[in-house]
């Protein structure tokens, strides 16, 4: 259920579509997607495939892998490995 994420978006006065949820649980990813939000899945237990199957828009093993410049522009992508 996305209520916690929707409540947070409402409290921040941000549309759900403009939110990015960072989750390490499949249920959290599913809730974010049910709330019409983007979801970054953080795989901590070799569960990349489960997070992808749950609908994560991007799956990483560390938040260091997220391209922050792209995120600031509303896009989810991995950082360039050569950086």
JSON list of C-alpha atoms in Angstrom, two decimals:
[
{"chain": "A", "resi": 1, "resn": "UNK", "atom": "CA", "xyz": [0.00, 0.00, 0.00]},
{"chain": "A", "resi": 2, "resn": "UNK", "atom": "CA", "xyz": [1.43, 3.37, -1.03]},
{"chain": "A", "resi": 3, "resn": "UNK", "atom": "CA", "xyz": [-0.15, 5.44, 1.75]},
{"chain": "A", "resi": 4, "resn": "UNK", "atom": "CA", "xyz": [3.11, 6.26, 3.54]},
{"chain": "A", "resi": 5, "resn": "UNK", "atom": "CA", "xyz": [4.70, 7.49, 0.31]},
{"chain": "A", "resi": 6, "resn": "UNK", "atom": "CA", "xyz": [1.61, 9.42, -0.76]},
{"chain": "A", "resi": 7, "resn": "UNK", "atom": "CA", "xyz": [1.38, 11.06, 2.67]},
{"chain": "A", "resi": 8, "resn": "UNK", "atom": "CA", "xyz": [5.05, 12.07, 2.49]},
{"chain": "A", "resi": 9, "resn": "UNK", "atom": "CA", "xyz": [4.54, 13.56, -0.98]},
{"chain": "A", "resi": 10, "resn": "UNK", "atom": "CA", "xyz": [1.49, 15.47, 0.23]},
{"chain": "A", "resi": 11, "resn": "UNK", "atom": "CA", "xyz": [3.35, 16.79, 3.30]},
{"chain": "A", "resi": 12, "resn": "UNK", "atom": "CA", "xyz": [6.17, 17.96, 1.01]},
{"chain": "A", "resi": 13, "resn": "UNK", "atom": "CA", "xyz": [3.66, 19.44, -1.45]},
{"chain": "A", "resi": 14, "resn": "UNK", "atom": "CA", "xyz": [5.15, 17.39, -4.28]},
{"chain": "A", "resi": 15, "resn": "UNK", "atom": "CA", "xyz": [3.16, 15.47, -6.87]},
{"chain": "A", "resi": 16, "resn": "UNK", "atom": "CA", "xyz": [3.65, 11.70, -6.61]},
{"chain": "A", "resi": 17, "resn": "UNK", "atom": "CA", "xyz": [4.84, 11.63, -10.23]},
{"chain": "A", "resi": 18, "resn": "UNK", "atom": "CA", "xyz": [7.76, 13.88, -9.22]},
{"chain": "A", "resi": 19, "resn": "UNK", "atom": "CA", "xyz": [8.88, 11.62, -6.36]},
{"chain": "A", "resi": 20, "resn": "UNK", "atom": "CA", "xyz": [11.60, 9.00, -6.27]},
{"chain": "A", "resi": 21, "resn": "UNK", "atom": "CA", "xyz": [11.42, 6.30, -3.61]},
{"chain": "A", "resi": 22, "resn": "UNK", "atom": "CA", "xyz": [14.57, 4.48, -2.52]},
{"chain": "A", "resi": 23, "resn": "UNK", "atom": "CA", "xyz": [13.76, 1.00, -1.25]},
{"chain": "A", "resi": 24, "resn": "UNK", "atom": "CA", "xyz": [15.53, -2.24, -0.43]},
{"chain": "A", "resi": 25, "resn": "UNK", "atom": "CA", "xyz": [12.35, -4.30, -0.15]},
{"chain": "A", "resi": 26, "resn": "UNK", "atom": "CA", "xyz": [10.17, -5.61, -2.96]},
{"chain": "A", "resi": 27, "resn": "UNK", "atom": "CA", "xyz": [7.03, -4.57, -1.07]},
{"chain": "A", "resi": 28, "resn": "UNK", "atom": "CA", "xyz": [8.37, -1.02, -0.84]},
{"chain": "A", "resi": 29, "resn": "UNK", "atom": "CA", "xyz": [9.10, -0.93, -4.57]},
{"chain": "A", "resi": 30, "resn": "UNK", "atom": "CA", "xyz": [5.59, -2.22, -5.29]},
{"chain": "A", "resi": 31, "resn": "UNK", "atom": "CA", "xyz": [4.08, 0.42, -2.99]},
{"chain": "A", "resi": 32, "resn": "UNK", "atom": "CA", "xyz": [6.05, 3.20, -4.69]},
{"chain": "A", "resi": 33, "resn": "UNK", "atom": "CA", "xyz": [4.91, 2.05, -8.11]},
{"chain": "A", "resi": 34, "resn": "UNK", "atom": "CA", "xyz": [1.30, 1.76, -6.87]},
{"chain": "A", "resi": 35, "resn": "UNK", "atom": "CA", "xyz": [1.62, 5.40, -5.78]},
{"chain": "A", "resi": 36, "resn": "UNK", "atom": "CA", "xyz": [2.75, 6.40, -9.30]},
{"chain": "A", "resi": 37, "resn": "UNK", "atom": "CA", "xyz": [6.29, 7.17, -8.15]},
{"chain": "A", "resi": 38, "resn": "UNK", "atom": "CA", "xyz": [9.68, 6.21, -9.50]},
{"chain": "A", "resi": 39, "resn": "UNK", "atom": "CA", "xyz": [11.50, 3.55, -7.50]},
{"chain": "A", "resi": 40, "resn": "UNK", "atom": "CA", "xyz": [15.18, 2.86, -7.02]},
{"chain": "A", "resi": 41, "resn": "UNK", "atom": "CA", "xyz": [15.77, -0.63, -5.68]},
{"chain": "A", "resi": 42, "resn": "UNK", "atom": "CA", "xyz": [18.87, -1.07, -3.54]},
{"chain": "A", "resi": 43, "resn": "UNK", "atom": "CA", "xyz": [19.92, -4.71, -3.73]},
{"chain": "A", "resi": 44, "resn": "UNK", "atom": "CA", "xyz": [21.67, -5.62, -0.51]},
{"chain": "A", "resi": 45, "resn": "UNK", "atom": "CA", "xyz": [21.12, -9.37, -0.46]},
{"chain": "A", "resi": 46, "resn": "UNK", "atom": "CA", "xyz": [21.76, -10.48, -4.06]},
{"chain": "A", "resi": 47, "resn": "UNK", "atom": "CA", "xyz": [18.12, -9.69, -4.77]},
{"chain": "A", "resi": 48, "resn": "UNK", "atom": "CA", "xyz": [18.51, -7.60, -7.91]},
{"chain": "A", "resi": 49, "resn": "UNK", "atom": "CA", "xyz": [16.16, -9.84, -9.91]},
{"chain": "A", "resi": 50, "resn": "UNK", "atom": "CA", "xyz": [13.45, -9.64, -7.23]},
{"chain": "A", "resi": 51, "resn": "UNK", "atom": "CA", "xyz": [13.60, -5.84, -7.12]},
{"chain": "A", "resi": 52, "resn": "UNK", "atom": "CA", "xyz": [13.45, -5.67, -10.91]},
{"chain": "A", "resi": 53, "resn": "UNK", "atom": "CA", "xyz": [10.48, -8.07, -10.94]},
{"chain": "A", "resi": 54, "resn": "UNK", "atom": "CA", "xyz": [8.76, -5.86, -8.34]},
{"chain": "A", "resi": 55, "resn": "UNK", "atom": "CA", "xyz": [8.95, -2.99, -10.84]},
{"chain": "A", "resi": 56, "resn": "UNK", "atom": "CA", "xyz": [11.97, -0.95, -9.72]},
{"chain": "A", "resi": 57, "resn": "UNK", "atom": "CA", "xyz": [12.88, 1.62, -12.36]},
{"chain": "A", "resi": 58, "resn": "UNK", "atom": "CA", "xyz": [16.56, 1.26, -11.47]},
{"chain": "A", "resi": 59, "resn": "UNK", "atom": "CA", "xyz": [18.32, -1.37, -9.37]},
{"chain": "A", "resi": 60, "resn": "UNK", "atom": "CA", "xyz": [21.72, -0.67, -7.81]},
{"chain": "A", "resi": 61, "resn": "UNK", "atom": "CA", "xyz": [23.81, -2.26, -5.10]},
{"chain": "A", "resi": 62, "resn": "UNK", "atom": "CA", "xyz": [24.90, 1.12, -3.74]},
{"chain": "A", "resi": 63, "resn": "UNK", "atom": "CA", "xyz": [23.47, 4.61, -4.01]},
{"chain": "A", "resi": 64, "resn": "UNK", "atom": "CA", "xyz": [26.92, 5.61, -5.26]},
{"chain": "A", "resi": 65, "resn": "UNK", "atom": "CA", "xyz": [25.86, 3.89, -8.50]},
{"chain": "A", "resi": 66, "resn": "UNK", "atom": "CA", "xyz": [23.06, 6.41, -9.13]},
{"chain": "A", "resi": 67, "resn": "UNK", "atom": "CA", "xyz": [23.85, 9.22, -11.58]},
{"chain": "A", "resi": 68, "resn": "UNK", "atom": "CA", "xyz": [23.00, 12.27, -9.44]},
{"chain": "A", "resi": 69, "resn": "UNK", "atom": "CA", "xyz": [23.12, 14.71, -12.35]},
{"chain": "A", "resi": 70, "resn": "UNK", "atom": "CA", "xyz": [20.57, 12.63, -14.26]},
{"chain": "A", "resi": 71, "resn": "UNK", "atom": "CA", "xyz": [18.45, 12.32, -11.11]},
{"chain": "A", "resi": 72, "resn": "UNK", "atom": "CA", "xyz": [18.39, 16.12, -10.77]},
{"chain": "A", "resi": 73, "resn": "UNK", "atom": "CA", "xyz": [16.93, 16.20, -14.29]},
{"chain": "A", "resi": 74, "resn": "UNK", "atom": "CA", "xyz": [14.26, 13.65, -13.40]},
{"chain": "A", "resi": 75, "resn": "UNK", "atom": "CA", "xyz": [15.98, 10.66, -15.02]},
{"chain": "A", "resi": 76, "resn": "UNK", "atom": "CA", "xyz": [17.11, 7.45, -13.37]},
{"chain": "A", "resi": 77, "resn": "UNK", "atom": "CA", "xyz": [20.33, 5.95, -14.63]},
{"chain": "A", "resi": 78, "resn": "UNK", "atom": "CA", "xyz": [23.55, 4.43, -13.41]},
{"chain": "A", "resi": 79, "resn": "UNK", "atom": "CA", "xyz": [26.67, 6.53, -13.04]},
{"chain": "A", "resi": 80, "resn": "UNK", "atom": "CA", "xyz": [29.25, 6.03, -15.73]},
{"chain": "A", "resi": 81, "resn": "UNK", "atom": "CA", "xyz": [31.56, 3.32, -14.41]},
{"chain": "A", "resi": 82, "resn": "UNK", "atom": "CA", "xyz": [34.59, 5.17, -15.76]},
{"chain": "A", "resi": 83, "resn": "UNK", "atom": "CA", "xyz": [34.04, 8.21, -13.52]}
]
